[in-house]
XYZ file of C-alpha atoms in Angstrom:
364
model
C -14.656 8.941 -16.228
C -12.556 5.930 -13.760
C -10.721 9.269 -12.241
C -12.362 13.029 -11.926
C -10.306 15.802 -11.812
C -11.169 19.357 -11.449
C -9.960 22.687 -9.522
C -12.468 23.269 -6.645
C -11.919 26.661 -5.045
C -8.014 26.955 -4.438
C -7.831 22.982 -4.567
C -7.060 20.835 -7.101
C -9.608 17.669 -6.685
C -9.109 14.251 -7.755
C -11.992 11.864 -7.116
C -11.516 8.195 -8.014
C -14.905 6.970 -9.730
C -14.831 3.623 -10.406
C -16.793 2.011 -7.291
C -17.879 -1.410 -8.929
C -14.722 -2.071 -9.434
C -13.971 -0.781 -5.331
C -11.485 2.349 -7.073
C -8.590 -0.197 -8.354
C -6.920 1.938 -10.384
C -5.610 1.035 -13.726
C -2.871 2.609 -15.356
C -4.371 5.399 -16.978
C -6.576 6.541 -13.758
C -2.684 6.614 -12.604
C -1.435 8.616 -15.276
C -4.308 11.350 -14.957
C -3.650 11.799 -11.859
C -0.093 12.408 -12.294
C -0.316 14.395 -14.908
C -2.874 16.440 -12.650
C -0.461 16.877 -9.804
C 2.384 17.981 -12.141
C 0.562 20.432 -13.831
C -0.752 21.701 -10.631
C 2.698 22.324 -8.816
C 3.193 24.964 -11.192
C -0.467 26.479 -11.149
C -0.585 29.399 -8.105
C -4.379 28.954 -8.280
C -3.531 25.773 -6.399
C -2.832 25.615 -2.904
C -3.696 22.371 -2.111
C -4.884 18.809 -3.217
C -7.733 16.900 -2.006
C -7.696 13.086 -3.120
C -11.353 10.816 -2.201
C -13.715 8.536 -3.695
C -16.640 7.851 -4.889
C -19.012 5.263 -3.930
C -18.373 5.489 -0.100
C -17.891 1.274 0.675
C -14.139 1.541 -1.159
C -11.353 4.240 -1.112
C -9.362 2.214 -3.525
C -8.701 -1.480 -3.481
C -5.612 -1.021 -4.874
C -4.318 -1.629 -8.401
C -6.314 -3.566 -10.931
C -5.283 -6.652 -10.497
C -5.980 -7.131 -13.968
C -3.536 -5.175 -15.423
C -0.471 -7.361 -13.688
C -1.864 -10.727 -13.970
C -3.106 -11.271 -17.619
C 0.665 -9.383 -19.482
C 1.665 -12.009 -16.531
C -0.075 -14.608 -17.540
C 0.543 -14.034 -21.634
C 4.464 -13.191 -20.994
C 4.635 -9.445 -21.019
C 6.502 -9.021 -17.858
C 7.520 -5.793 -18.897
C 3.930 -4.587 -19.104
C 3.402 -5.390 -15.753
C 6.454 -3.754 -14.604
C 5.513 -0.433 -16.126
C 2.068 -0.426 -14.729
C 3.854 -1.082 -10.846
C 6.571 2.055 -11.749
C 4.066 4.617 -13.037
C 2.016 3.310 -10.106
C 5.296 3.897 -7.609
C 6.117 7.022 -9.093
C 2.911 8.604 -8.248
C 2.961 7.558 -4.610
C 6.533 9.372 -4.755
C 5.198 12.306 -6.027
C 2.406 12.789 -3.481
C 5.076 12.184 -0.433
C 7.223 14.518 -2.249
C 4.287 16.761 -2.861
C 5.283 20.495 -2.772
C 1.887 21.330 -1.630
C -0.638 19.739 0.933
C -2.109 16.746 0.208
C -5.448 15.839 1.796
C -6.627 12.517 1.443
C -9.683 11.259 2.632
C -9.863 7.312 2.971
C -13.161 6.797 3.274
C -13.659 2.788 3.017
C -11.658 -0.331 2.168
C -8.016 0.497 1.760
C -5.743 -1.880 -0.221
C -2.455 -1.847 -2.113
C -2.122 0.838 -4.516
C -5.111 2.916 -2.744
C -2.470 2.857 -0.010
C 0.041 4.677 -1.814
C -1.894 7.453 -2.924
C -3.160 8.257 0.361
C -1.381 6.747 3.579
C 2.197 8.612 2.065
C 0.372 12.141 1.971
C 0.733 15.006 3.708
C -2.478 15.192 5.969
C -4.567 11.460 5.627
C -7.853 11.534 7.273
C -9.764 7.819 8.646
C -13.078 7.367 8.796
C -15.599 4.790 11.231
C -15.536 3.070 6.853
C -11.720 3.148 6.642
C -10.710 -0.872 6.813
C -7.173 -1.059 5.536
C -5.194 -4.050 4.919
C -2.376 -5.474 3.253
C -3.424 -8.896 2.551
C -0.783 -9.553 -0.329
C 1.101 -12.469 0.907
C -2.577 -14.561 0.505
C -1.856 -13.639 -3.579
C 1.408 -14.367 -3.710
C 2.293 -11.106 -4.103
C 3.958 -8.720 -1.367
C 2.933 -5.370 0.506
C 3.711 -2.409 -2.132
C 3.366 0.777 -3.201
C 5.476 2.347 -0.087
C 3.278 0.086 2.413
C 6.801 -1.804 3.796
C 7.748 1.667 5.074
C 4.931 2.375 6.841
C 4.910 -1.146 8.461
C 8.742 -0.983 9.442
C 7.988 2.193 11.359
C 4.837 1.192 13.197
C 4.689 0.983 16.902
C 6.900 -2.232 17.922
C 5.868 -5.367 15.688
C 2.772 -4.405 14.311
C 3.632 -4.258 11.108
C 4.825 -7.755 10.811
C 1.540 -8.677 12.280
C -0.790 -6.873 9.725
C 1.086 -7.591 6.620
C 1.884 -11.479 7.603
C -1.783 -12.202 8.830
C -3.752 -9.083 6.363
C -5.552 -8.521 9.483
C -7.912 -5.407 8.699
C -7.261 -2.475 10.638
C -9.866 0.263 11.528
C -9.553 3.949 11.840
C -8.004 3.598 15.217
C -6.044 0.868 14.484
C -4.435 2.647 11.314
C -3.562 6.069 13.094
C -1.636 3.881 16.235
C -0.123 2.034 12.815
C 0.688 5.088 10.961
C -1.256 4.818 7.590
C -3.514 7.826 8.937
C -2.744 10.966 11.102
C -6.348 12.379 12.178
C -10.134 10.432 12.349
C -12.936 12.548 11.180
C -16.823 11.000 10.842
C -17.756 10.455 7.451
C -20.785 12.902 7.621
C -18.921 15.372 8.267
C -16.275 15.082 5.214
C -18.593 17.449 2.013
C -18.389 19.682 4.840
C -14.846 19.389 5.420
C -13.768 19.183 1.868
C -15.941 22.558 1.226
C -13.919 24.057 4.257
C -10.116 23.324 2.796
C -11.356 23.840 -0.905
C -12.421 27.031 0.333
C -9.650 28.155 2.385
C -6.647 26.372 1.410
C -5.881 25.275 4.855
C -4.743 21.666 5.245
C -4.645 22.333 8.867
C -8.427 22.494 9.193
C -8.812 18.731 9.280
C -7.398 18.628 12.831
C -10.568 21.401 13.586
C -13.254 18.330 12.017
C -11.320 15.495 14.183
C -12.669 13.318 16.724
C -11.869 10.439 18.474
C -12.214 6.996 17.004
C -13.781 3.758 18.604
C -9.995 1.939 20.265
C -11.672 -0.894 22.105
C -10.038 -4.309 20.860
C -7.573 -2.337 19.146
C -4.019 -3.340 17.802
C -2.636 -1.345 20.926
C -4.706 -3.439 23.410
C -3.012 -6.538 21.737
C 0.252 -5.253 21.346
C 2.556 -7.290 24.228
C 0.681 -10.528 22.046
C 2.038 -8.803 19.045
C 5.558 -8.361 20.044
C 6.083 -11.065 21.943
C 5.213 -13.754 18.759
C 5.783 -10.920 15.364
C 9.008 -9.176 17.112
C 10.503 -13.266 16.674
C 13.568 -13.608 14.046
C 12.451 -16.063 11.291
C 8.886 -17.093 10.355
C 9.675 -20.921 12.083
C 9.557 -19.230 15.276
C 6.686 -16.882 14.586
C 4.687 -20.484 13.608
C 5.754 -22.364 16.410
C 5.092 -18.992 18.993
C 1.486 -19.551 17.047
C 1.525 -23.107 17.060
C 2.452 -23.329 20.621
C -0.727 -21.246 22.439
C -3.583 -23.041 20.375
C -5.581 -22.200 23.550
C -6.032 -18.710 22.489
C -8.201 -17.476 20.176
C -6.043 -14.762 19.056
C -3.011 -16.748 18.672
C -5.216 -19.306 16.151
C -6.605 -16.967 14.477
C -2.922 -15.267 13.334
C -1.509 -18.682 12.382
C -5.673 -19.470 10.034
C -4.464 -15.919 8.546
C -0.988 -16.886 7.924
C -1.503 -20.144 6.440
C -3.367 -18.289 3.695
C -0.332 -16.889 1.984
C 2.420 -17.966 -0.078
C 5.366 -19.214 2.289
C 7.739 -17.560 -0.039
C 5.489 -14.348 0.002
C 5.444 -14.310 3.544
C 9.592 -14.691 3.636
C 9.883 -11.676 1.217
C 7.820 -9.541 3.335
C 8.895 -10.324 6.828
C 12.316 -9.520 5.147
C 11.723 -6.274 3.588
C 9.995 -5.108 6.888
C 12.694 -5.698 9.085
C 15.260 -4.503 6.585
C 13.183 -1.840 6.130
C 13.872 -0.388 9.657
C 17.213 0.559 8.012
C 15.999 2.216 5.215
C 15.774 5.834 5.553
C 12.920 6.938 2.960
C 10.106 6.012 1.096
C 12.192 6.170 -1.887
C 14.086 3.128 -0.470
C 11.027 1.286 0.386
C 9.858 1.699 -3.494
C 13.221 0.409 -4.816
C 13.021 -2.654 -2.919
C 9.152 -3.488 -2.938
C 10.062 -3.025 -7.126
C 12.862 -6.052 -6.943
C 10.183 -8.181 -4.677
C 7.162 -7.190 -7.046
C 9.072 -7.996 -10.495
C 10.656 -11.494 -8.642
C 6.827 -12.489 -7.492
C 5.691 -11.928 -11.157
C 8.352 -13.412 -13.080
C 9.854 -16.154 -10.305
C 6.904 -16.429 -7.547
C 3.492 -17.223 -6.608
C 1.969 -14.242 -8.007
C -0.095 -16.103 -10.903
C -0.735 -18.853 -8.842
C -2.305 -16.732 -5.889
C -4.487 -14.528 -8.286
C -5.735 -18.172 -9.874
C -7.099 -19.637 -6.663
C -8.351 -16.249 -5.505
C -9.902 -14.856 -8.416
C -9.880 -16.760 -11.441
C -10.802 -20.157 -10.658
C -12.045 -19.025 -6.950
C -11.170 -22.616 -5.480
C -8.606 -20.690 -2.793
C -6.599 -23.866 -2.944
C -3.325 -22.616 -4.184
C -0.766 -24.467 -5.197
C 2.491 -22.714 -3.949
C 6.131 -22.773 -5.197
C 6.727 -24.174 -1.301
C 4.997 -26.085 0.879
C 5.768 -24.622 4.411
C 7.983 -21.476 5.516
C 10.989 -23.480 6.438
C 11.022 -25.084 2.817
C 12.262 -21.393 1.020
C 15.266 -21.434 0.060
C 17.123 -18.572 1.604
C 19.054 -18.567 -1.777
C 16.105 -17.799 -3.383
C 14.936 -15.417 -1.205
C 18.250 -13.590 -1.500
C 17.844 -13.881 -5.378
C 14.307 -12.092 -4.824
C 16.013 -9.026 -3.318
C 18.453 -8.385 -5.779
C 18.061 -5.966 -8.833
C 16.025 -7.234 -11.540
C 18.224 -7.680 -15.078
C 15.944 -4.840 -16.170
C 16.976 -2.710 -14.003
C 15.939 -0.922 -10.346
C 13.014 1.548 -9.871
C 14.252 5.234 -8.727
C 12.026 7.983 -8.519
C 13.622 11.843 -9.101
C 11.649 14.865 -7.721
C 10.099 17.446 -10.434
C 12.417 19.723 -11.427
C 15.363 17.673 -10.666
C 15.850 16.779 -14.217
C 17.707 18.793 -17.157
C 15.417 18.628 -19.126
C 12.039 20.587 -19.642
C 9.599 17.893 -18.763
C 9.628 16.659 -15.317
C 11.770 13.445 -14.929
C 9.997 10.733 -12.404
C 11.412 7.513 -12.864
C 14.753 5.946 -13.460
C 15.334 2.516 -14.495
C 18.887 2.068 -13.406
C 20.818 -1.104 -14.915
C 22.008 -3.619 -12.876
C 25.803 -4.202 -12.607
């Protein structure tokens, strides 16, 4: 089984189980789990969830890439669109969670494997966890809730780690806010026994200690603001551009360079208009409009070509430099999709006697 699920004392366990594959989850390791957490919010034998991995190198690398590029590729865009809503829907649903959710992200953190852990209720880092959102280098943009994480991180620092997909460690992702408490990976059977056990989410914060901070994103972060906090990506480029002296400073712009210049636009976008957004459910509506215009109008096939397919990592992008987008097609890439927006409703807010989770609300 890709997904285990099981009740473990007074927790309900899911265990992703696909580590050659680094836990991408497809769209029925998705739909188990959903179907898991619905069932359970009704189950009083259930006082919590606890959400890991096997295999120990990977929490979850995110969604299987698979799934989005080859209906992509063969023109079943709507394929692709259900597998990013049932994907969104479940990262709702564990923010909305009306019961603790413990995730333990134990390894490489991507995408997807981002929205089933860094939107939970208690999300516990590792000296393994390396998170990053390194979309923009696949055409593709930061997802599954990820732009509202990075619009509320300390200062700039989430322009900087979704426009370079610099990896951040366990330090690095509780100063960003993916994580809220660092606990050594020996110590997590023991820990997981504990809450199973007890039912207490609370008990992570007993397990916690202090994670390595030297060379940190905080020990950059006047770097960060002073170049990521600028307006447009020009400036951010020519901030880079301009101190070629510095290590640091070269190594953002190599990172940059990697990803699609109208990837990059989308995200710097939705990050700062993010900071108006109120909630995640916001976030998911408009990462849904960028997602559906990178599949059907962007770079996405292109990036997952050069990166994957063919390997060669010389893409071929829709634009050749940053100030060459179009900021009417940029605009075009924010609007509601003719198929209609993503909105996620709560369990039990519908009529009905199943559970309604997502809306696909016509554009006008």
């Amino acid at each position: 089984m890709d997904v285990i699920i099981r009740i473990d004392g007074r927790a309900g366990r899911i265990t992703l189980n696909r580590p050659r594959a680094l836990n991408a989850l497809t769209l029925q390791m998705v739909t188990l789990m959903e179907q898991a957490l619905l069932a359970w919010v009704h189950d009083p034998a259930v006082r919590i969830v606890i959400i890991d991995a096997a295999g120990g190198r990977s929490f979850c690398a995110g969604g299987d890439i698979a799934e989005l590029y080859d209906p992509v590729k063969a023109g079943d865009i709507e394929a692709a669109r259900r597998h990013c809503r049932t994907e969104y829907a479940l990262d709702a649903l564990i923010a909305t969670y009306s019961k603790p959710v413990v995730t333990l992200m134990d390894g490489m953190t991507m995408g997807g494997g981002i929205g089933i852990s860094a939107h939970a209720s208690h999300t516990v880092a590792t000296e393994n966890t390396a998170i990053s959102v390194p979309e923009c280098s696949v055409g593709f943009v930061p997802d599954s809730g990820a732009t509202h994480i990075l619009s509320r991180a300390p200062g700039h620092i989430g322009e900087y780690a979704a426009l370079t997909g610099v990896k951040l460690n366990a330090a690095d992702a509780i100063d960003a806010g993916f994580a809220s408490v660092y606990v050594v990976a020996e110590k997590l059977p023991e820990l997981s026994a504990a809450i199973a056990a007890s039912g207490e989410p609370d008990l992570v914060f007993t397990f916690a200690g202090r994670p390595e901070r030297a060379g940190g994103l905080l020990d950059r972060r006047e770097d960060i603001d002073a170049v990521f906090g600028l307006a447009t990506l020009a400036e951010i480029v020519e901030a880079l551009s301009a101190r070629d002296d510095d290590e640091w400073h070269r190594a953002s712009l190599r990172r940059m360079n990697r990803g699609s210049p109208l990837s990059l636009a989308m995200t710097l976008r939705a990050i700062q208009q993010g900071r108006l957004t109120p909630d995640l459910a916001g976030a998911l509506r408009t990462e849904y409009r960028l997602v559906c215009g990178c599949m059907e109008h962007g770079d996405f096939l292109e990036g997952v070509r050069a990166a994957l397919i063919d390997r060669d990592r010389e893409p071929r992008w829709k634009y050749g430099s940053v100030e060459d987008v179009p900021s009417k097609v940029l605009d075009g890439m924010f609007a509601p999709p003719e198929s209609g927006d993503f909105d996620f409703i709560p369990p039990g807010s519908g009529t009905g006697s199943e559970p309604i989770k997502v809306r696909i609300g016509h554009a006008g």
